[in-house]
Tab-separated table of C-alpha atoms in Angstrom:
chain	number	residue	atom	x	y	z
A	1	ASN	CA	0.109	-0.304	0.019
A	2	ALA	CA	1.430	3.251	-0.837
A	3	GLY	CA	1.791	5.695	1.933
A	4	VAL	CA	4.585	6.990	4.781
A	5	THR	CA	6.049	4.877	6.784
A	6	GLN	CA	8.041	5.786	9.787
A	7	THR	CA	10.614	3.302	12.252
A	8	PRO	CA	10.735	2.814	14.922
A	9	LYS	CA	6.997	3.574	16.396
A	10	PHE	CA	8.548	3.643	19.882
A	11	ARG	CA	12.057	4.257	21.454
A	12	VAL	CA	13.080	5.184	24.789
A	13	LEU	CA	16.731	6.464	24.898
A	14	LYS	CA	19.081	7.977	27.621
A	15	THR	CA	20.388	11.483	27.896
A	16	GLY	CA	23.369	11.749	25.065
A	17	GLN	CA	22.550	8.600	23.262
A	18	SER	CA	21.952	9.102	19.452
A	19	MET	CA	19.390	7.694	17.137
A	20	THR	CA	18.174	7.890	13.674
A	21	LEU	CA	14.353	8.077	12.657
A	22	LEU	CA	13.313	6.814	9.107
A	23	CYS	CA	11.056	8.181	6.983
A	24	ALA	CA	9.807	6.351	3.436
A	25	GLN	CA	7.337	7.165	1.192
A	26	ASP	CA	6.663	5.486	-2.014
A	27	MET	CA	4.647	8.025	-4.084
A	28	ASN	CA	7.804	9.924	-5.728
A	29	HIS	CA	7.121	13.171	-3.660
A	30	GLU	CA	9.722	16.075	-3.699
A	31	TYR	CA	8.892	17.599	-0.480
A	32	MET	CA	9.437	16.012	2.829
A	33	TYR	CA	8.657	17.206	6.417
A	34	TRP	CA	10.051	16.342	9.858
A	35	TYR	CA	7.372	17.604	12.767
A	36	ARG	CA	7.512	16.967	16.465
A	37	GLN	CA	3.920	17.291	18.472
A	38	ASP	CA	3.542	18.535	22.265
A	39	PRO	CA	0.824	19.044	24.328
A	40	GLY	CA	-0.177	22.321	23.830
A	41	MET	CA	2.455	23.407	21.099
A	42	GLY	CA	0.786	21.824	18.040
A	43	LEU	CA	2.988	20.514	15.761
A	44	ARG	CA	6.430	22.377	15.002
A	45	LEU	CA	8.757	21.969	11.946
A	46	ILE	CA	11.800	20.742	12.323
A	47	HIS	CA	13.341	20.150	8.938
A	48	TYR	CA	12.392	19.613	5.620
A	49	SER	CA	13.406	19.136	2.122
A	50	VAL	CA	12.148	20.406	-1.295
A	51	GLY	CA	13.733	17.310	-3.062
A	52	GLU	CA	16.798	14.604	-3.338
A	53	GLY	CA	19.817	16.076	-1.648
A	54	THR	CA	18.361	19.078	-0.356
A	55	THR	CA	17.209	20.235	3.269
A	56	ALA	CA	15.907	23.006	4.907
A	57	LYS	CA	15.640	24.253	8.723
A	58	GLY	CA	12.114	24.484	10.076
A	59	GLU	CA	10.917	26.364	13.441
A	60	VAL	CA	12.687	24.218	15.756
A	61	PRO	CA	15.949	22.672	14.381
A	62	ASP	CA	18.628	22.847	16.863
A	63	GLY	CA	19.752	19.158	17.998
A	64	TYR	CA	18.598	17.368	14.940
A	65	ASN	CA	20.216	17.032	11.507
A	66	VAL	CA	18.421	15.522	8.636
A	67	SER	CA	19.412	13.961	5.164
A	68	ARG	CA	17.922	13.374	2.007
A	69	LEU	CA	20.170	11.218	0.129
A	70	LYS	CA	17.294	9.227	-1.376
A	71	LYS	CA	14.174	10.820	-2.761
A	72	GLN	CA	12.067	8.226	-1.408
A	73	ASN	CA	13.854	8.746	2.325
A	74	PHE	CA	14.173	11.326	4.512
A	75	LEU	CA	16.022	10.736	7.794
A	76	LEU	CA	16.225	12.645	11.173
A	77	GLY	CA	18.682	12.124	13.476
A	78	LEU	CA	19.301	13.090	16.998
A	79	GLU	CA	23.088	13.432	17.837
A	80	SER	CA	22.926	13.661	21.545
A	81	ALA	CA	19.206	13.293	22.968
A	82	ALA	CA	18.427	15.429	25.448
A	83	PRO	CA	15.096	15.062	27.839
A	84	SER	CA	13.597	18.096	25.748
A	85	GLN	CA	13.377	16.107	23.250
A	86	THR	CA	10.972	13.599	24.472
A	87	SER	CA	7.834	13.907	21.854
A	88	VAL	CA	6.027	12.241	19.457
A	89	TYR	CA	7.616	12.678	15.890
A	90	PHE	CA	5.792	13.160	12.355
A	91	CYS	CA	6.957	12.938	8.932
A	92	ALA	CA	5.432	13.741	6.310
A	93	SER	CA	5.272	13.990	2.392
A	94	ARG	CA	3.313	16.369	-0.069
A	95	SER	CA	2.109	15.676	-3.544
A	96	GLN	CA	1.579	18.800	-5.632
A	97	GLY	CA	-0.863	20.202	-8.120
A	98	SER	CA	-4.304	20.517	-8.308
A	99	ASN	CA	-4.768	17.755	-5.964
A	100	GLU	CA	-2.169	18.584	-3.490
A	101	LYS	CA	-2.120	16.536	-0.135
A	102	LEU	CA	-0.278	15.814	2.607
A	103	PHE	CA	0.770	12.362	3.579
A	104	PHE	CA	1.464	11.349	7.569
A	105	GLY	CA	3.427	8.665	8.644
A	106	SER	CA	1.849	7.198	11.861
A	107	GLY	CA	4.120	8.880	14.126
A	108	THR	CA	7.207	7.764	16.470
A	109	GLN	CA	6.774	7.958	20.313
A	110	LEU	CA	10.608	8.940	21.631
A	111	SER	CA	11.267	9.459	25.279
A	112	VAL	CA	14.465	10.517	26.305
A	113	LEU	CA	15.253	9.922	30.137
B	1	GLY	CA	8.451	36.205	11.234
B	2	ASN	CA	6.106	34.214	9.775
B	3	SER	CA	3.261	32.223	12.041
B	4	VAL	CA	-0.298	30.527	12.161
B	5	THR	CA	-2.165	31.745	15.540
B	6	GLN	CA	-5.468	29.827	16.596
B	7	MET	CA	-7.659	30.117	19.532
B	8	GLU	CA	-6.598	28.176	22.418
B	9	GLY	CA	-8.846	25.363	23.519
B	10	PRO	CA	-10.373	23.429	24.679
B	11	VAL	CA	-13.618	24.727	22.982
B	12	THR	CA	-16.912	22.912	24.261
B	13	LEU	CA	-20.054	22.752	22.406
B	14	SER	CA	-23.553	21.008	22.969
B	15	GLU	CA	-24.707	19.033	19.661
B	16	GLU	CA	-25.894	21.253	17.047
B	17	ALA	CA	-24.102	24.225	18.012
B	18	PHE	CA	-22.564	26.861	15.621
B	19	LEU	CA	-18.676	26.339	15.267
B	20	THR	CA	-15.989	28.929	15.074
B	21	ILE	CA	-12.494	28.394	15.445
B	22	ASN	CA	-10.444	31.488	14.641
B	23	CYS	CA	-6.981	31.252	12.806
B	24	THR	CA	-4.812	34.270	11.766
B	25	TYR	CA	-1.721	34.176	9.976
B	26	THR	CA	1.583	36.352	9.274
B	27	ALA	CA	3.237	35.457	5.961
B	28	THR	CA	4.836	37.264	2.999
B	29	GLY	CA	3.707	36.281	-0.450
B	30	TYR	CA	0.581	34.489	-1.307
B	31	PRO	CA	0.139	31.151	0.853
B	32	SER	CA	-2.008	28.227	0.850
B	33	LEU	CA	-4.102	27.993	3.996
B	34	PHE	CA	-5.580	24.117	5.092
B	35	TRP	CA	-7.113	23.143	8.005
B	36	TYR	CA	-6.375	19.618	9.158
B	37	VAL	CA	-7.993	17.839	12.046
B	38	GLN	CA	-7.005	14.608	14.274
B	39	TYR	CA	-9.270	12.474	15.963
B	40	PRO	CA	-8.288	10.510	19.060
B	41	GLY	CA	-5.650	8.108	18.595
B	42	GLU	CA	-4.982	9.200	14.832
B	43	GLY	CA	-2.719	10.693	12.501
B	44	LEU	CA	-3.499	14.431	11.046
B	45	GLN	CA	-6.283	14.302	8.105
B	46	LEU	CA	-6.858	17.392	5.612
B	47	LEU	CA	-10.186	18.692	6.229
B	48	LEU	CA	-10.133	21.762	3.728
B	49	LYS	CA	-8.138	24.169	2.034
B	50	ALA	CA	-7.999	27.358	-0.159
B	51	THR	CA	-5.094	28.454	-2.215
B	52	LYS	CA	-5.683	32.047	-3.044
B	53	ALA	CA	-7.656	35.230	-1.540
B	54	ASP	CA	-11.330	34.427	-1.120
B	55	ASP	CA	-11.377	31.052	-1.756
B	56	LYS	CA	-13.775	28.758	0.376
B	57	GLY	CA	-12.781	25.494	1.258
B	58	SER	CA	-15.603	23.406	2.271
B	59	ASN	CA	-15.846	19.528	3.724
B	60	LYS	CA	-18.005	17.325	5.946
B	61	GLY	CA	-20.268	20.464	6.469
B	62	PHE	CA	-16.794	22.468	7.491
B	63	GLU	CA	-16.598	25.858	5.511
B	64	ALA	CA	-13.272	28.389	5.663
B	65	THR	CA	-12.819	31.617	3.527
B	66	TYR	CA	-9.367	32.920	2.894
B	67	ARG	CA	-9.340	36.474	3.820
B	68	LYS	CA	-6.424	38.638	2.762
B	69	GLU	CA	-7.212	41.662	4.453
B	70	THR	CA	-7.429	40.651	7.644
B	71	THR	CA	-4.992	37.517	7.233
B	72	SER	CA	-7.647	34.900	8.725
B	73	PHE	CA	-8.727	31.396	7.762
B	74	HIS	CA	-11.535	30.791	10.732
B	75	LEU	CA	-12.921	27.182	10.539
B	76	GLU	CA	-16.766	27.343	11.045
B	77	LYS	CA	-20.088	24.557	10.836
B	78	GLY	CA	-23.254	25.486	11.445
B	79	SER	CA	-24.167	22.261	13.681
B	80	VAL	CA	-21.661	20.116	15.209
B	81	GLN	CA	-21.889	16.363	15.873
B	82	VAL	CA	-20.359	14.202	18.772
B	83	SER	CA	-18.361	12.866	16.266
B	84	ASP	CA	-16.643	16.468	15.597
B	85	SER	CA	-14.572	15.895	18.631
B	86	ALA	CA	-11.182	16.146	17.607
B	87	VAL	CA	-8.135	18.528	17.713
B	88	TYR	CA	-8.284	20.751	14.861
B	89	PHE	CA	-4.945	22.355	12.928
B	90	CYS	CA	-4.994	25.528	11.043
B	91	ALA	CA	-1.862	25.220	8.301
B	92	LEU	CA	-0.334	27.721	6.074
B	93	LEU	CA	2.403	26.924	3.152
B	94	TYR	CA	4.655	28.733	1.416
B	95	ASN	CA	4.323	28.041	-2.158
B	96	GLN	CA	7.756	29.415	-2.832
B	97	GLY	CA	10.223	27.333	-0.965
B	98	GLY	CA	7.473	24.307	0.321
B	99	LYS	CA	7.453	25.248	3.754
B	100	LEU	CA	4.479	24.164	5.610
B	101	ILE	CA	3.589	25.273	9.406
B	102	PHE	CA	1.155	24.238	11.511
B	103	GLY	CA	-0.685	26.544	14.293
B	104	GLN	CA	-0.808	25.123	17.826
B	105	GLY	CA	-4.164	23.055	17.519
B	106	THR	CA	-7.644	23.766	19.090
B	107	GLU	CA	-9.182	20.828	20.750
B	108	LEU	CA	-13.245	20.847	20.326
B	109	SER	CA	-15.603	18.695	22.174
B	110	VAL	CA	-18.944	18.034	21.465
B	111	LYS	CA	-21.203	17.021	23.902
B	112	PRO	CA	-24.668	15.110	23.499
């Protein structure tokens, strides 16, 4: 089934550990996004990409890095996790044109202890 | 800077009441505007959109009009149902550059 797949779905880290979240889409979309969702804060844009090999900073990029080496994959990295990065992370990809639509992954629940 | 601001929730209404959720934005240029809905335990779904000034988006009885003069995109529904209980997000897309940002969300609770 076409869509956006995020892995892992859950993860617990200790402060200072690193990890990478993977987002994969098979819809040939150019635009991909990483958001974090926190209570009362809504969805905040971390980084985004407008095509293979490109990345750009969003509203809250500090402490995160991203890569888009292949069009279908958008990776979000935490080099040294902090408790403030405890959140639910959502990846999204966007189709363009008259039938523009945003497709979300199912989310990753990350806890940093 | 560029931002999206929604009215604070939670909003509690009785069934069949009229709903308004305010959304205002600041942006340069001519962004596209969206409303997304998140039902309990689920991801975000597109509810409606408008791509230029004076456009009206509508879906499932919900409506929103892109008002450039007041930089607003308020969500309305004439008669809410219990099944409309969810969190509603206003969003703005910069058509040049592709940046897509969301408001903080407004929780709606509809009581029978």
